[in-house]
Amino acid sequence: MAATTSAAPVPGPSPTHRARRRRERVLAALLLVPALIVFGAFVFWPLIHNFYLGFFRNPPFPGLPKHYVGFDQYRDVLTSSDFLDSVRTTVVFALLTVPIGIGAGLGLGVLAHQQLRGIGIYRMIFSSTVATSVAVAAVIFGTLMNPQVGLLPWLGLTTNPTILQNPEWALVAVAVTTVWQTLGLTFILMASGLQSVPDDLLEAARVDGAGTWSRFWHVTLPMMSPTIFFAVVVGSIFAFQSFGQIDLLTQGGPLKKTNVLTYFIYNTLQRQSDPGKAAVLAVALFFLTLLLALAQIRLLERRVSYER
Amino acid sequence: MGRVALDHVSKQFDGVTAVDDLSIDIADEEFLVVLGPSGCGKSTALRMIAGLEDPTAGTITIGDRVVNDVEAKDRDVAMVFQSYALYPHMTVHRNIEFPLRSRKVPVDERNQLVRDVAESLGLAEYLDRKPAQLSGGQRQRVALARAIVRRPQAFLMDEPLSNLDTKLRAQTRAELVELQRRLAATVIYVTHDQVEAMTMGNRIAVLDRGVLQQIGAPHDVYARPANLFVARFIGSPPMNTVTGTVERIEGALVAEIPGGHIPLEAALADAVTTRGLDAVVIGVRPENLRFDSVAGIPAHVTVVESLGHERHVICRLVDQQLVVVRQGAHELAPAEGSSTFLVAAPDALHVFDPTTGERVGI
């Protein structure tokens, strides 16, 4: 092709075209306003204000004025042994609940993923805890573990002191309650994930000579990886924010062995009436949760196969 | 490779019979095409051979063992699915390798076999790709490679070409036949496409509503359909069929059809008399009809379709029934809207019993 020196002038957007683009931008901004107001009022402003509250140290006795201490309070609280113990407890709690919960949900999902008569009844039973509130779960397990009337003593499984007052076992007991209570949701998630594994892939694997375990390991599990990944991230966030079962079963005790971050925040604010310290803890929880989710996405998502 | 036999096999789903008393013996190295419309039970039959469904009755033999109680994974057959059913999270290499891994073939041997098969199917450069990164034709070849890599007793193919475009399908059809000859493989190939059936198989088994209608060499099935279903199902355009009453004119038996009568030859007439039929269905393939300007069955030409190499002339008989005549491109086409007569050679007639649909006579 011959090079031409007289290039045609590039036509710029016409005035009417520009006017239309401006109108569209105004419309877009207008449409975003309601969402921005709601998020601003209920999410962004509290977040920023909470951060700001952390700069004020509250007096030991109510009635005296609080005073500005800048980052001093952040430093003091975040390096305190109470805080570090609470973080450790929270992490252990998440490690106890998330993998076991997902494993159990997946197991039940596989069991219920069969063409059997009356399987619908089992599916209903397995998913029933989704309709059970934390309070109900806590009451049920509190009763089961009650030293006088509970199931555990009746089975001869007793500890001294009793399980919910036992520093070694209290966190495990709360974790078991949590796993049970979230099992319905995990089961539904895993069951729907299993539904999305194409039958012909499993059939192809059967004809290809793969046994039950091999089919599960090489076909079902990889095809479920997006679901499992989602469950890990969301489940961890939930675990970091567990509160109700701890408040109802152990109140953070015994010896602060179940003092997870949310309960620590609540206790600091309500019992110790220290909003400044509570604000620092809340900021810490926010960033810990954020970091955890980001780390999981960075580390785990590489192993997730979204291809269909 | 091995023989596969179905012996009085039936399959019922919740009271619905999908396959009804099916007996077929597939010889070693045979290419059998199972043909039928959707829902005729052909896929169910194939899945029973694969071990993905259990027969309600009858026995299935692969090689020389009865496999009714053998699990799919131990049957030593390979299957190519309509959807290809490639493992989406595995590379092409891992997909092809999977049946070998399942059978614990040592890794060196495995790699060698995968490379050989990939080479022979032109997949060598795609071994590191995932199925999503391949075209439809390449995926189809990966599915084939996964099937042939372990040299099974038999290949089961469930409409493997139906997701390919027309051009690729014709090419792959030929390649599949070539592959079957080269491997001396026993192939059971399920399709609803009669072109595939006619061109690929040593024999065709035609199924309808779970019942075997006819089994035989493609040409035999085409030339001597056992009943009306087979007659109408195989051939494109399909066989023309007209119902006529049996009459006796001057001592000779004829079929009285709209606009005229068709004389029945002696052998046919005997068969019709023996059966005591007072009506018959006369069938003529479109290529066996020709036009005549003076005598025959009167017809009105409505549409002339030209396909380039041939022509389909669609006519109406006096009672408005449609009849299709197939002509070579070099023949003289009648004008649309003109009136003419249709003639068929006596040996090109197929006669069927209108109540049972069965073929009458030889």
Short mmCIF file of C-alpha atoms in Angstrom, two decimals, chain A residues 117 198-225 302-308, chain B residues 47 50-53 71-74 77-79 81 83-90 94-95 98-103 130-133 146-147 150:
data_model
loop_
_atom_site.label_atom_id
_atom_site.label_comp_id
_atom_site.label_asym_id
_atom_site.label_seq_id
_atom_site.Cartn_x
_atom_site.Cartn_y
_atom_site.Cartn_z
CA ARG A 117 -36.44 -43.31 47.76
CA PRO A 198 -22.12 -32.90 35.17
CA ASP A 199 -23.31 -36.51 35.32
CA ASP A 200 -21.59 -37.41 32.08
CA LEU A 201 -18.19 -36.51 33.57
CA LEU A 202 -18.75 -38.96 36.40
CA GLU A 203 -20.02 -41.55 33.95
CA ALA A 204 -17.01 -41.00 31.71
CA ALA A 205 -14.78 -41.53 34.74
CA ARG A 206 -16.62 -44.75 35.58
CA VAL A 207 -16.09 -46.10 32.08
CA ASP A 208 -12.49 -44.87 32.24
CA GLY A 209 -11.96 -47.25 35.11
CA ALA A 210 -12.08 -44.88 38.07
CA GLY A 211 -13.45 -46.22 41.35
CA THR A 212 -15.68 -44.32 43.77
CA TRP A 213 -12.82 -42.65 45.61
CA SER A 214 -10.92 -41.80 42.46
CA ARG A 215 -14.04 -40.24 40.89
CA PHE A 216 -14.57 -38.14 43.98
CA TRP A 217 -10.94 -37.08 44.15
CA HIS A 218 -10.28 -36.47 40.45
CA VAL A 219 -13.64 -35.28 39.19
CA THR A 220 -16.09 -34.24 41.90
CA LEU A 221 -13.69 -32.34 44.13
CA PRO A 222 -12.02 -30.29 41.35
CA MET A 223 -15.43 -29.48 39.89
CA MET A 224 -16.55 -28.40 43.36
CA SER A 225 -13.48 -26.24 43.97
CA ARG A 302 -4.88 -20.60 42.18
CA ARG A 303 -6.10 -24.10 42.89
CA VAL A 304 -9.67 -23.37 41.90
CA SER A 305 -10.86 -24.46 38.48
CA TYR A 306 -13.70 -22.37 37.10
CA GLU A 307 -13.65 -24.06 33.71
CA ARG A 308 -16.71 -25.92 32.63
CA ARG B 47 -25.38 -47.35 28.39
CA ALA B 50 -21.14 -49.63 29.21
CA GLY B 51 -22.48 -50.59 32.62
CA LEU B 52 -24.01 -47.18 33.30
CA GLU B 53 -27.48 -48.74 33.47
CA GLU B 71 -19.04 -52.69 37.25
CA ALA B 72 -18.59 -50.14 34.48
CA LYS B 73 -14.99 -49.53 35.47
CA ASP B 74 -14.12 -53.21 35.05
CA VAL B 77 -14.99 -50.81 27.13
CA ALA B 78 -14.42 -47.18 26.20
CA MET B 79 -17.12 -44.66 25.54
CA PHE B 81 -20.01 -39.19 24.78
CA SER B 83 -20.90 -33.98 25.00
CA TYR B 84 -17.36 -35.48 24.88
CA ALA B 85 -17.38 -35.34 28.71
CA LEU B 86 -13.80 -34.12 28.85
CA TYR B 87 -12.53 -33.30 32.32
CA PRO B 88 -12.47 -29.50 32.13
CA HIS B 89 -9.89 -29.01 34.86
CA MET B 90 -7.34 -31.35 33.28
CA ARG B 94 -4.16 -35.63 31.63
CA ASN B 95 -7.51 -36.26 29.97
CA PHE B 98 -6.87 -40.67 32.85
CA PRO B 99 -7.99 -44.21 31.88
CA LEU B 100 -4.37 -45.36 32.09
CA ARG B 101 -3.88 -43.79 35.52
CA SER B 102 -7.05 -45.48 36.71
CA ARG B 103 -5.56 -48.78 35.65
CA LYS B 130 -7.31 -27.31 28.70
CA PRO B 131 -10.45 -28.45 26.83
CA ALA B 132 -11.93 -24.94 27.00
CA GLN B 133 -9.06 -23.75 24.81
CA ARG B 146 -9.06 -40.94 25.59
CA ALA B 147 -11.12 -43.86 24.32
CA ARG B 150 -6.07 -48.13 26.39
#
